[in-house]
Amino acid sequence: MKRSIYVLALGAFGIITTEFGVVGILPTISRQFGVSIDTAGWLLSAFAITVAVSSPFITSFTSKINRKFLLCLVMSIFVLSNIISAFSTNFTMLMIARILPAILHPLFWNISIAIAFKEKGAKGVSTVMLGLSLATVLGIPMTTYAADLFHDWKASFFLSSGISLIAFIGLLVFIPSIPAEKEKSGQNQLTILKNPFLWMNLISTIGTLAAMFSSYTYLTAYLEEITRMNGAQISIMLLLFGGMGTLGNWLMGIALSRNVKLTSRLFLLLLISVQVLAYFMGGVFIPMVIIVSFWGMIHTGGFLVSNIRTTQNIPHHALEFVNSLLTSSFNIGISLGAFLGGIVSAYYGVQYVLSVSVLLLSATFLLSFFSFPKDILEKEKTEQNELVTSACEQT
């Protein structure tokens, strides 16, 4: 496989580590800047909201710019933003430093996945996506451990900046110049917005991600306050969480290939069950180690479940547009979950963030049984056929 694909995977590792690495140091940042834990949670929420807003538009706004230049620009902004974050003297400055890279965040995904697919098809895409998985397994625990090892929260951002700098150099050296393609008409893509199933699945995606991150955002605080773990132990737990997530993602892929609807429902039920167990056993060390392991294995599959559930019946010509809507939905869900979890944590205590997740998961589970009237189904089927025919004619 071409080295450029691995460099793109490293870039993915860097940007996901930057986005979610802050999760492991939220309590430390809260104490450092004298803000509440729910206010500190906005470092994740603001990032996600910015990505959600920019995702559908950023690619079209930059459609005439060389793709290699854009990839390098994105990574350079991530390097700079992490350095600014490390030298922030107040919470406002830190928040601004977080928002800067979020604007271009979706652009990296759109371009890198397109390059990977063109070069090596599905295998190339899976390699780039491996960077996301490894960021969960290694990146986030590494940044958390760095802050604990040097007894300084700034070490987390310096490490993220270093990872992004290596990726930037790799992009500069190994990615060839990629001139922008001619702009294509989005008329056929926009007609997919009439699809009622698409909107139902996007709503389900928002509910799923909100549930996942209403609890995961405050996992460090939960383990610190309820389970009474220290910094090193929490870093190991986050590493275990991510490592089991890699296994869970593989198992989820196998299950989805057999039955998407059943697997989606089973995922929701399993995540509900493991968080109920975490609520009742949160104060007991050994059981929580086991629970967090299974939690991580189930949690990571949420991205894959939401993606396959939404795109399985989408016409090929509209996939890129639907993926941009999915990116927005992912980040709306992440920001909503972090916000709701923060509110509950601030007013009722961090142990109750799990109840927010369980309620959202339950609502999403019930939504999976919703169906449309037969006349709408027939109309949708006819429109789908017309869309495919129109796309073929254009081609």
CSV table of C-alpha atoms in Angstrom, one decimal:
chain,number,residue,atom,x,y,z
A,1,MET,CA,0.0,0.0,0.0
A,2,LYS,CA,1.3,3.5,-0.8
A,3,ARG,CA,3.0,5.4,1.9
A,4,SER,CA,0.6,8.3,1.3
A,5,ILE,CA,-2.3,6.2,2.7
A,6,TYR,CA,-0.4,5.6,6.0
A,7,VAL,CA,0.4,9.3,6.2
A,8,LEU,CA,-3.3,10.1,5.9
A,9,ALA,CA,-4.0,7.6,8.7
A,10,LEU,CA,-1.4,9.4,10.8
A,11,GLY,CA,-3.1,12.7,10.1
A,12,ALA,CA,-6.4,11.1,11.2
A,13,PHE,CA,-4.7,10.0,14.3
A,14,GLY,CA,-3.5,13.5,15.0
A,15,ILE,CA,-6.9,15.3,14.5
A,16,ILE,CA,-8.9,12.8,16.5
A,17,THR,CA,-6.3,12.9,19.3
A,18,THR,CA,-6.7,16.7,19.3
A,19,GLU,CA,-10.5,16.6,19.3
A,20,PHE,CA,-11.0,14.0,22.1
A,21,GLY,CA,-7.7,14.2,24.0
A,22,VAL,CA,-9.1,16.9,26.1
A,23,VAL,CA,-11.6,14.4,27.6
A,24,GLY,CA,-8.8,12.9,29.8
A,25,ILE,CA,-7.8,16.3,31.3
A,26,LEU,CA,-11.2,18.0,31.8
A,27,PRO,CA,-11.1,17.8,35.6
A,28,THR,CA,-7.5,19.3,35.6
A,29,ILE,CA,-8.5,22.1,33.3
A,30,SER,CA,-11.6,22.8,35.4
A,31,ARG,CA,-9.4,23.3,38.5
A,32,GLN,CA,-6.6,25.2,36.6
A,33,PHE,CA,-8.9,27.9,35.2
A,34,GLY,CA,-11.4,27.9,38.0
A,35,VAL,CA,-14.4,26.8,35.9
A,36,SER,CA,-17.0,24.2,36.6
A,37,ILE,CA,-16.7,20.7,35.0
A,38,ASP,CA,-19.7,21.4,32.7
A,39,THR,CA,-18.0,24.6,31.5
A,40,ALA,CA,-14.8,22.7,30.8
A,41,GLY,CA,-16.9,20.2,28.8
A,42,TRP,CA,-17.6,23.0,26.3
A,43,LEU,CA,-14.0,22.5,25.0
A,44,LEU,CA,-15.4,19.3,23.4
A,45,SER,CA,-18.9,20.7,22.7
A,46,ALA,CA,-17.7,23.9,21.0
A,47,PHE,CA,-15.3,21.8,18.8
A,48,ALA,CA,-18.1,19.4,17.8
A,49,ILE,CA,-20.6,22.2,17.1
A,50,THR,CA,-18.1,24.0,14.8
A,51,VAL,CA,-17.5,20.8,12.9
A,52,ALA,CA,-21.2,20.2,12.6
A,53,VAL,CA,-21.8,23.6,11.2
A,54,SER,CA,-18.9,23.7,8.8
A,55,SER,CA,-19.1,20.1,7.4
A,56,PRO,CA,-21.8,20.5,4.7
A,57,PHE,CA,-20.2,23.7,3.4
A,58,ILE,CA,-16.4,23.6,3.8
A,59,THR,CA,-15.7,21.2,0.9
A,60,SER,CA,-17.8,23.2,-1.6
A,61,PHE,CA,-16.1,26.4,-0.5
A,62,THR,CA,-12.7,25.0,-1.2
A,63,SER,CA,-13.5,22.9,-4.3
A,64,LYS,CA,-11.1,24.8,-6.6
A,65,ILE,CA,-8.1,24.6,-4.3
A,66,ASN,CA,-5.3,22.0,-4.6
A,67,ARG,CA,-6.1,19.1,-2.3
A,68,LYS,CA,-2.5,18.6,-1.1
A,69,PHE,CA,-2.4,22.3,-0.1
A,70,LEU,CA,-5.6,21.9,1.9
A,71,LEU,CA,-4.4,18.8,3.7
A,72,CYS,CA,-1.2,20.5,4.7
A,73,LEU,CA,-3.1,23.6,5.7
A,74,VAL,CA,-5.4,21.6,8.0
A,75,MET,CA,-2.5,19.9,9.7
A,76,SER,CA,-0.6,23.1,10.2
A,77,ILE,CA,-3.6,24.7,11.8
A,78,PHE,CA,-3.9,21.7,14.2
A,79,VAL,CA,-0.2,22.1,15.1
A,80,LEU,CA,-0.7,25.8,15.8
A,81,SER,CA,-3.9,25.5,17.7
A,82,ASN,CA,-2.4,22.9,20.1
A,83,ILE,CA,0.6,25.2,20.8
A,84,ILE,CA,-1.8,28.1,21.5
A,85,SER,CA,-3.8,25.8,23.7
A,86,ALA,CA,-0.7,25.0,25.7
A,87,PHE,CA,0.2,28.6,26.3
A,88,SER,CA,-3.4,29.7,27.0
A,89,THR,CA,-3.5,32.0,30.1
A,90,ASN,CA,-7.3,31.9,30.5
A,91,PHE,CA,-10.2,29.7,29.5
A,92,THR,CA,-11.5,32.0,26.7
A,93,MET,CA,-8.1,31.8,25.0
A,94,LEU,CA,-8.2,28.0,25.3
A,95,MET,CA,-11.7,27.9,23.8
A,96,ILE,CA,-10.7,30.0,20.8
A,97,ALA,CA,-7.7,27.8,20.2
A,98,ARG,CA,-10.0,24.8,20.1
A,99,ILE,CA,-12.4,26.3,17.6
A,100,LEU,CA,-9.8,27.2,15.0
A,101,PRO,CA,-8.9,23.7,13.9
A,102,ALA,CA,-12.5,22.5,14.1
A,103,ILE,CA,-13.5,24.7,11.1
A,104,LEU,CA,-11.3,22.7,8.8
A,105,HIS,CA,-11.7,19.3,10.6
A,106,PRO,CA,-14.3,17.9,8.1
A,107,LEU,CA,-12.2,19.0,5.1
A,108,PHE,CA,-9.4,16.6,6.1
A,109,TRP,CA,-11.9,13.6,6.2
A,110,ASN,CA,-13.5,14.4,2.9
A,111,ILE,CA,-10.2,14.7,1.0
A,112,SER,CA,-8.3,11.9,2.7
A,113,ILE,CA,-11.1,9.3,2.3
A,114,ALA,CA,-11.5,10.3,-1.3
A,115,ILE,CA,-7.8,9.9,-2.0
A,116,ALA,CA,-7.7,6.6,-0.1
A,117,PHE,CA,-10.6,5.2,-2.0
A,118,LYS,CA,-9.2,6.3,-5.4
A,119,GLU,CA,-5.8,4.7,-4.6
A,120,LYS,CA,-6.8,1.5,-2.8
A,121,GLY,CA,-10.6,1.3,-2.6
A,122,ALA,CA,-12.2,0.1,0.6
A,123,LYS,CA,-8.9,-1.2,1.9
A,124,GLY,CA,-7.4,2.3,1.6
A,125,VAL,CA,-10.4,3.9,3.4
A,126,SER,CA,-10.2,1.3,6.2
A,127,THR,CA,-6.5,2.1,6.7
A,128,VAL,CA,-7.3,5.8,7.1
A,129,MET,CA,-10.1,5.0,9.5
A,130,LEU,CA,-7.6,2.9,11.5
A,131,GLY,CA,-6.1,6.3,12.5
A,132,LEU,CA,-9.4,7.1,14.3
A,133,SER,CA,-9.4,3.8,16.1
A,134,LEU,CA,-5.8,4.1,17.2
A,135,ALA,CA,-6.4,7.6,18.4
A,136,THR,CA,-9.0,6.2,20.8
A,137,VAL,CA,-6.7,3.3,21.8
A,138,LEU,CA,-3.4,5.2,22.1
A,139,GLY,CA,-3.8,9.0,21.5
A,140,ILE,CA,-6.3,9.9,24.2
A,141,PRO,CA,-4.6,7.7,26.9
A,142,MET,CA,-1.2,9.1,25.9
A,143,THR,CA,-2.2,12.7,26.2
A,144,THR,CA,-3.9,12.0,29.6
A,145,TYR,CA,-0.8,10.1,30.8
A,146,ALA,CA,1.5,12.9,29.6
A,147,ALA,CA,-0.4,15.5,31.7
A,148,ASP,CA,-0.2,13.1,34.7
A,149,LEU,CA,3.5,12.2,34.1
A,150,PHE,CA,4.7,15.9,33.9
A,151,HIS,CA,2.1,17.1,36.4
A,152,ASP,CA,1.2,19.7,33.9
A,153,TRP,CA,-2.0,19.8,31.7
A,154,LYS,CA,0.1,21.6,29.0
A,155,ALA,CA,2.0,18.4,28.2
A,156,SER,CA,-1.2,17.0,26.7
A,157,PHE,CA,-1.4,19.7,24.1
A,158,PHE,CA,2.4,19.7,23.4
A,159,LEU,CA,2.1,16.0,22.6
A,160,SER,CA,-0.9,16.5,20.3
A,161,SER,CA,1.0,19.3,18.5
A,162,GLY,CA,4.0,17.0,18.0
A,163,ILE,CA,1.8,14.3,16.5
A,164,SER,CA,0.2,16.8,14.1
A,165,LEU,CA,3.6,18.2,13.2
A,166,ILE,CA,4.9,14.7,12.2
A,167,ALA,CA,1.7,14.2,10.1
A,168,PHE,CA,2.2,17.6,8.5
A,169,ILE,CA,5.8,16.7,7.4
A,170,GLY,CA,4.6,13.4,6.1
A,171,LEU,CA,1.8,15.0,4.0
A,172,LEU,CA,4.3,17.5,2.7
A,173,VAL,CA,6.8,14.8,1.6
A,174,PHE,CA,4.7,11.9,0.5
A,175,ILE,CA,1.5,13.3,-0.8
A,176,PRO,CA,1.8,14.4,-4.5
A,177,SER,CA,0.2,17.6,-5.8
A,178,ILE,CA,-3.5,17.0,-6.4
A,179,PRO,CA,-5.2,19.6,-8.5
A,180,ALA,CA,-8.9,20.3,-7.7
A,181,GLU,CA,-11.4,18.6,-9.9
A,182,LYS,CA,-14.1,20.5,-11.8
A,183,GLU,CA,-17.0,21.4,-9.6
A,184,LYS,CA,-20.0,19.0,-10.0
A,185,SER,CA,-23.6,19.9,-9.9
A,186,GLY,CA,-25.3,19.1,-6.6
A,187,GLN,CA,-28.8,19.0,-7.9
A,188,ASN,CA,-29.2,15.2,-7.7
A,189,GLN,CA,-27.5,15.1,-4.3
A,190,LEU,CA,-29.9,17.5,-2.8
A,191,THR,CA,-32.9,15.5,-3.9
A,192,ILE,CA,-32.0,12.9,-1.4
A,193,LEU,CA,-33.2,15.3,1.3
A,194,LYS,CA,-36.7,14.2,0.4
A,195,ASN,CA,-36.0,10.8,1.7
A,196,PRO,CA,-37.9,10.3,5.1
A,197,PHE,CA,-35.7,7.4,6.1
A,198,LEU,CA,-32.6,9.6,5.8
A,199,TRP,CA,-34.0,12.1,8.3
A,200,MET,CA,-35.1,9.4,10.7
A,201,ASN,CA,-31.7,7.8,10.6
A,202,LEU,CA,-30.0,11.2,11.1
A,203,ILE,CA,-32.1,11.9,14.1
A,204,SER,CA,-31.3,8.4,15.4
A,205,THR,CA,-27.6,9.1,14.8
A,206,ILE,CA,-27.8,12.4,16.8
A,207,GLY,CA,-29.6,10.5,19.7
A,208,THR,CA,-27.0,7.7,19.6
A,209,LEU,CA,-24.0,10.0,19.7
A,210,ALA,CA,-25.5,12.3,22.3
A,211,ALA,CA,-26.1,9.2,24.5
A,212,MET,CA,-22.6,8.0,24.0
A,213,PHE,CA,-20.9,11.3,24.8
A,214,SER,CA,-23.1,12.5,27.6
A,215,SER,CA,-21.3,9.8,29.7
A,216,TYR,CA,-18.0,9.3,27.9
A,217,THR,CA,-17.1,13.0,28.0
A,218,TYR,CA,-17.2,12.8,31.8
A,219,LEU,CA,-15.7,9.2,32.2
A,220,THR,CA,-12.5,10.6,33.6
A,221,ALA,CA,-14.4,12.6,36.2
A,222,TYR,CA,-16.6,9.6,37.0
A,223,LEU,CA,-13.6,7.3,37.6
A,224,GLU,CA,-11.9,10.0,39.6
A,225,GLU,CA,-14.8,11.0,41.9
A,226,ILE,CA,-16.9,7.8,42.1
A,227,THR,CA,-14.4,5.0,41.6
A,228,ARG,CA,-11.5,6.9,43.3
A,229,MET,CA,-8.9,6.2,40.7
A,230,ASN,CA,-5.7,8.2,40.4
A,231,GLY,CA,-4.3,9.7,37.2
A,232,ALA,CA,-2.2,6.7,36.2
A,233,GLN,CA,-5.1,4.3,36.8
A,234,ILE,CA,-7.4,6.4,34.7
A,235,SER,CA,-4.9,6.5,31.9
A,236,ILE,CA,-4.8,2.7,31.9
A,237,MET,CA,-8.6,2.5,32.0
A,238,LEU,CA,-8.8,4.8,29.0
A,239,LEU,CA,-6.3,2.7,27.2
A,240,LEU,CA,-8.3,-0.4,28.1
A,241,PHE,CA,-11.5,1.3,26.9
A,242,GLY,CA,-10.0,2.1,23.5
A,243,GLY,CA,-8.3,-1.2,23.1
A,244,MET,CA,-11.5,-3.1,23.7
A,245,GLY,CA,-13.2,-0.6,21.3
A,246,THR,CA,-11.0,-1.9,18.5
A,247,LEU,CA,-12.1,-5.4,19.1
A,248,GLY,CA,-15.7,-4.3,19.4
A,249,ASN,CA,-15.6,-2.4,16.1
A,250,TRP,CA,-14.4,-5.5,14.4
A,251,LEU,CA,-17.2,-7.6,15.9
A,252,MET,CA,-19.7,-4.9,15.1
A,253,GLY,CA,-18.7,-5.0,11.5
A,254,ILE,CA,-19.3,-8.7,11.3
A,255,ALA,CA,-22.7,-8.4,12.9
A,256,LEU,CA,-23.8,-5.5,10.7
A,257,SER,CA,-22.9,-7.5,7.6
A,258,ARG,CA,-25.5,-10.1,8.6
A,259,ASN,CA,-28.4,-7.9,9.9
A,260,VAL,CA,-28.2,-4.1,10.2
A,261,LYS,CA,-31.5,-3.5,12.0
A,262,LEU,CA,-31.1,-6.3,14.6
A,263,THR,CA,-27.5,-5.3,15.3
A,264,SER,CA,-28.4,-1.7,15.7
A,265,ARG,CA,-31.0,-2.6,18.3
A,266,LEU,CA,-28.7,-5.0,20.1
A,267,PHE,CA,-26.0,-2.3,20.3
A,268,LEU,CA,-28.4,0.1,22.0
A,269,LEU,CA,-29.6,-2.5,24.5
A,270,LEU,CA,-26.0,-3.6,25.3
A,271,LEU,CA,-24.9,0.0,25.9
A,272,ILE,CA,-27.9,0.6,28.1
A,273,SER,CA,-27.0,-2.5,30.1
A,274,VAL,CA,-23.4,-1.7,30.7
A,275,GLN,CA,-24.1,1.9,31.8
A,276,VAL,CA,-26.8,0.7,34.3
A,277,LEU,CA,-24.1,-1.6,35.7
A,278,ALA,CA,-21.6,1.2,35.9
A,279,TYR,CA,-24.1,3.3,37.8
A,280,PHE,CA,-24.7,0.7,40.5
A,281,MET,CA,-21.1,-0.6,40.7
A,282,GLY,CA,-19.3,2.7,40.1
A,283,GLY,CA,-17.8,2.7,43.6
A,284,VAL,CA,-16.2,-0.7,43.4
A,285,PHE,CA,-12.8,-0.8,41.8
A,286,ILE,CA,-12.5,-4.4,40.3
A,287,PRO,CA,-16.0,-4.6,38.9
A,288,MET,CA,-15.6,-1.2,37.3
A,289,VAL,CA,-12.4,-2.4,35.5
A,290,ILE,CA,-14.5,-5.2,33.9
A,291,ILE,CA,-17.4,-2.9,33.2
A,292,VAL,CA,-15.3,-0.2,31.5
A,293,SER,CA,-13.7,-2.9,29.4
A,294,PHE,CA,-17.1,-4.0,28.0
A,295,TRP,CA,-18.3,-0.4,27.9
A,296,GLY,CA,-15.3,0.4,25.5
A,297,MET,CA,-16.0,-2.6,23.4
A,298,ILE,CA,-19.6,-1.6,22.8
A,299,HIS,CA,-19.2,2.2,22.7
A,300,THR,CA,-16.9,2.4,19.7
A,301,GLY,CA,-19.3,0.5,17.5
A,302,GLY,CA,-21.7,3.4,17.7
A,303,PHE,CA,-20.0,5.3,14.9
A,304,LEU,CA,-20.1,2.2,12.6
A,305,VAL,CA,-23.7,1.3,13.5
A,306,SER,CA,-24.9,4.9,12.7
A,307,ASN,CA,-22.9,5.1,9.5
A,308,ILE,CA,-24.1,1.7,8.0
A,309,ARG,CA,-27.7,2.3,9.2
A,310,THR,CA,-27.8,5.6,7.5
A,311,THR,CA,-26.0,4.9,4.2
A,312,GLN,CA,-27.0,1.3,3.4
A,313,ASN,CA,-29.8,2.3,1.0
A,314,ILE,CA,-28.5,5.6,-0.2
A,315,PRO,CA,-27.8,5.9,-4.0
A,316,HIS,CA,-24.1,6.0,-4.8
A,317,HIS,CA,-24.2,9.4,-6.4
A,318,ALA,CA,-25.5,11.0,-3.1
A,319,LEU,CA,-23.1,9.2,-0.7
A,320,GLU,CA,-20.6,12.0,-0.4
A,321,PHE,CA,-23.4,14.5,0.4
A,322,VAL,CA,-25.0,12.1,2.9
A,323,ASN,CA,-21.6,11.5,4.6
A,324,SER,CA,-21.2,15.3,5.1
A,325,LEU,CA,-24.7,15.3,6.8
A,326,LEU,CA,-23.5,12.3,8.9
A,327,THR,CA,-20.4,14.2,10.0
A,328,SER,CA,-22.7,17.1,11.1
A,329,SER,CA,-25.0,14.7,12.9
A,330,PHE,CA,-22.1,13.0,14.7
A,331,ASN,CA,-20.9,16.3,16.0
A,332,ILE,CA,-24.3,17.7,16.9
A,333,GLY,CA,-24.8,14.5,18.9
A,334,ILE,CA,-21.4,14.8,20.6
A,335,SER,CA,-21.9,18.5,21.5
A,336,LEU,CA,-25.5,17.8,22.7
A,337,GLY,CA,-24.3,14.9,24.8
A,338,ALA,CA,-21.4,16.8,26.3
A,339,PHE,CA,-23.8,19.7,27.1
A,340,LEU,CA,-26.5,17.6,28.7
A,341,GLY,CA,-24.0,15.6,30.7
A,342,GLY,CA,-22.3,18.8,31.9
A,343,ILE,CA,-25.6,20.2,33.1
A,344,VAL,CA,-26.5,17.1,35.0
A,345,SER,CA,-23.0,16.7,36.4
A,346,ALA,CA,-23.0,20.3,37.7
A,347,TYR,CA,-26.4,20.3,39.3
A,348,TYR,CA,-26.8,16.7,40.4
A,349,GLY,CA,-23.4,15.2,40.5
A,350,VAL,CA,-21.2,13.3,38.0
A,351,GLN,CA,-22.7,9.9,38.9
A,352,TYR,CA,-26.0,10.9,37.3
A,353,VAL,CA,-24.6,11.5,33.8
A,354,LEU,CA,-25.2,7.9,33.1
A,355,SER,CA,-28.9,8.4,33.5
A,356,VAL,CA,-28.9,10.9,30.6
A,357,SER,CA,-27.2,8.4,28.4
A,358,VAL,CA,-29.7,5.6,29.3
A,359,LEU,CA,-32.7,7.8,28.6
A,360,LEU,CA,-31.3,8.9,25.2
A,361,LEU,CA,-30.5,5.3,24.3
A,362,SER,CA,-33.9,4.2,25.3
A,363,ALA,CA,-35.6,6.8,23.1
A,364,THR,CA,-33.4,5.9,20.2
A,365,PHE,CA,-34.2,2.2,20.7
A,366,LEU,CA,-38.0,3.0,20.6
A,367,LEU,CA,-37.4,5.1,17.4
A,368,SER,CA,-36.0,2.1,15.7
A,369,PHE,CA,-39.4,0.5,15.7
A,370,PHE,CA,-41.0,3.4,13.9
A,371,SER,CA,-42.2,2.8,10.3
A,372,PHE,CA,-43.7,4.9,7.6
A,373,PRO,CA,-47.1,4.2,5.9
A,374,LYS,CA,-47.1,2.0,2.8
A,375,ASP,CA,-48.0,4.9,0.4
A,376,ILE,CA,-44.9,6.8,1.5
A,377,LEU,CA,-42.7,3.7,1.1
A,378,GLU,CA,-44.0,3.2,-2.5
A,379,LYS,CA,-43.5,6.9,-3.3
A,380,GLU,CA,-39.9,6.8,-1.9
A,381,LYS,CA,-39.1,3.6,-3.9
A,382,THR,CA,-40.2,5.3,-7.1
A,383,GLU,CA,-38.2,8.5,-6.4
A,384,GLN,CA,-35.1,6.4,-5.6
A,385,ASN,CA,-35.4,4.7,-9.0
A,386,GLU,CA,-35.8,8.1,-10.7
A,387,LEU,CA,-32.7,9.5,-8.9
A,388,VAL,CA,-30.6,6.5,-10.0
A,389,THR,CA,-31.8,6.8,-13.6
A,390,SER,CA,-31.1,10.6,-13.6
A,391,ALA,CA,-27.6,10.0,-12.2
A,392,CYS,CA,-26.8,7.4,-14.8
A,393,GLU,CA,-28.0,9.7,-17.6
A,394,GLN,CA,-25.7,12.5,-16.4
A,395,THR,CA,-22.8,10.1,-16.2
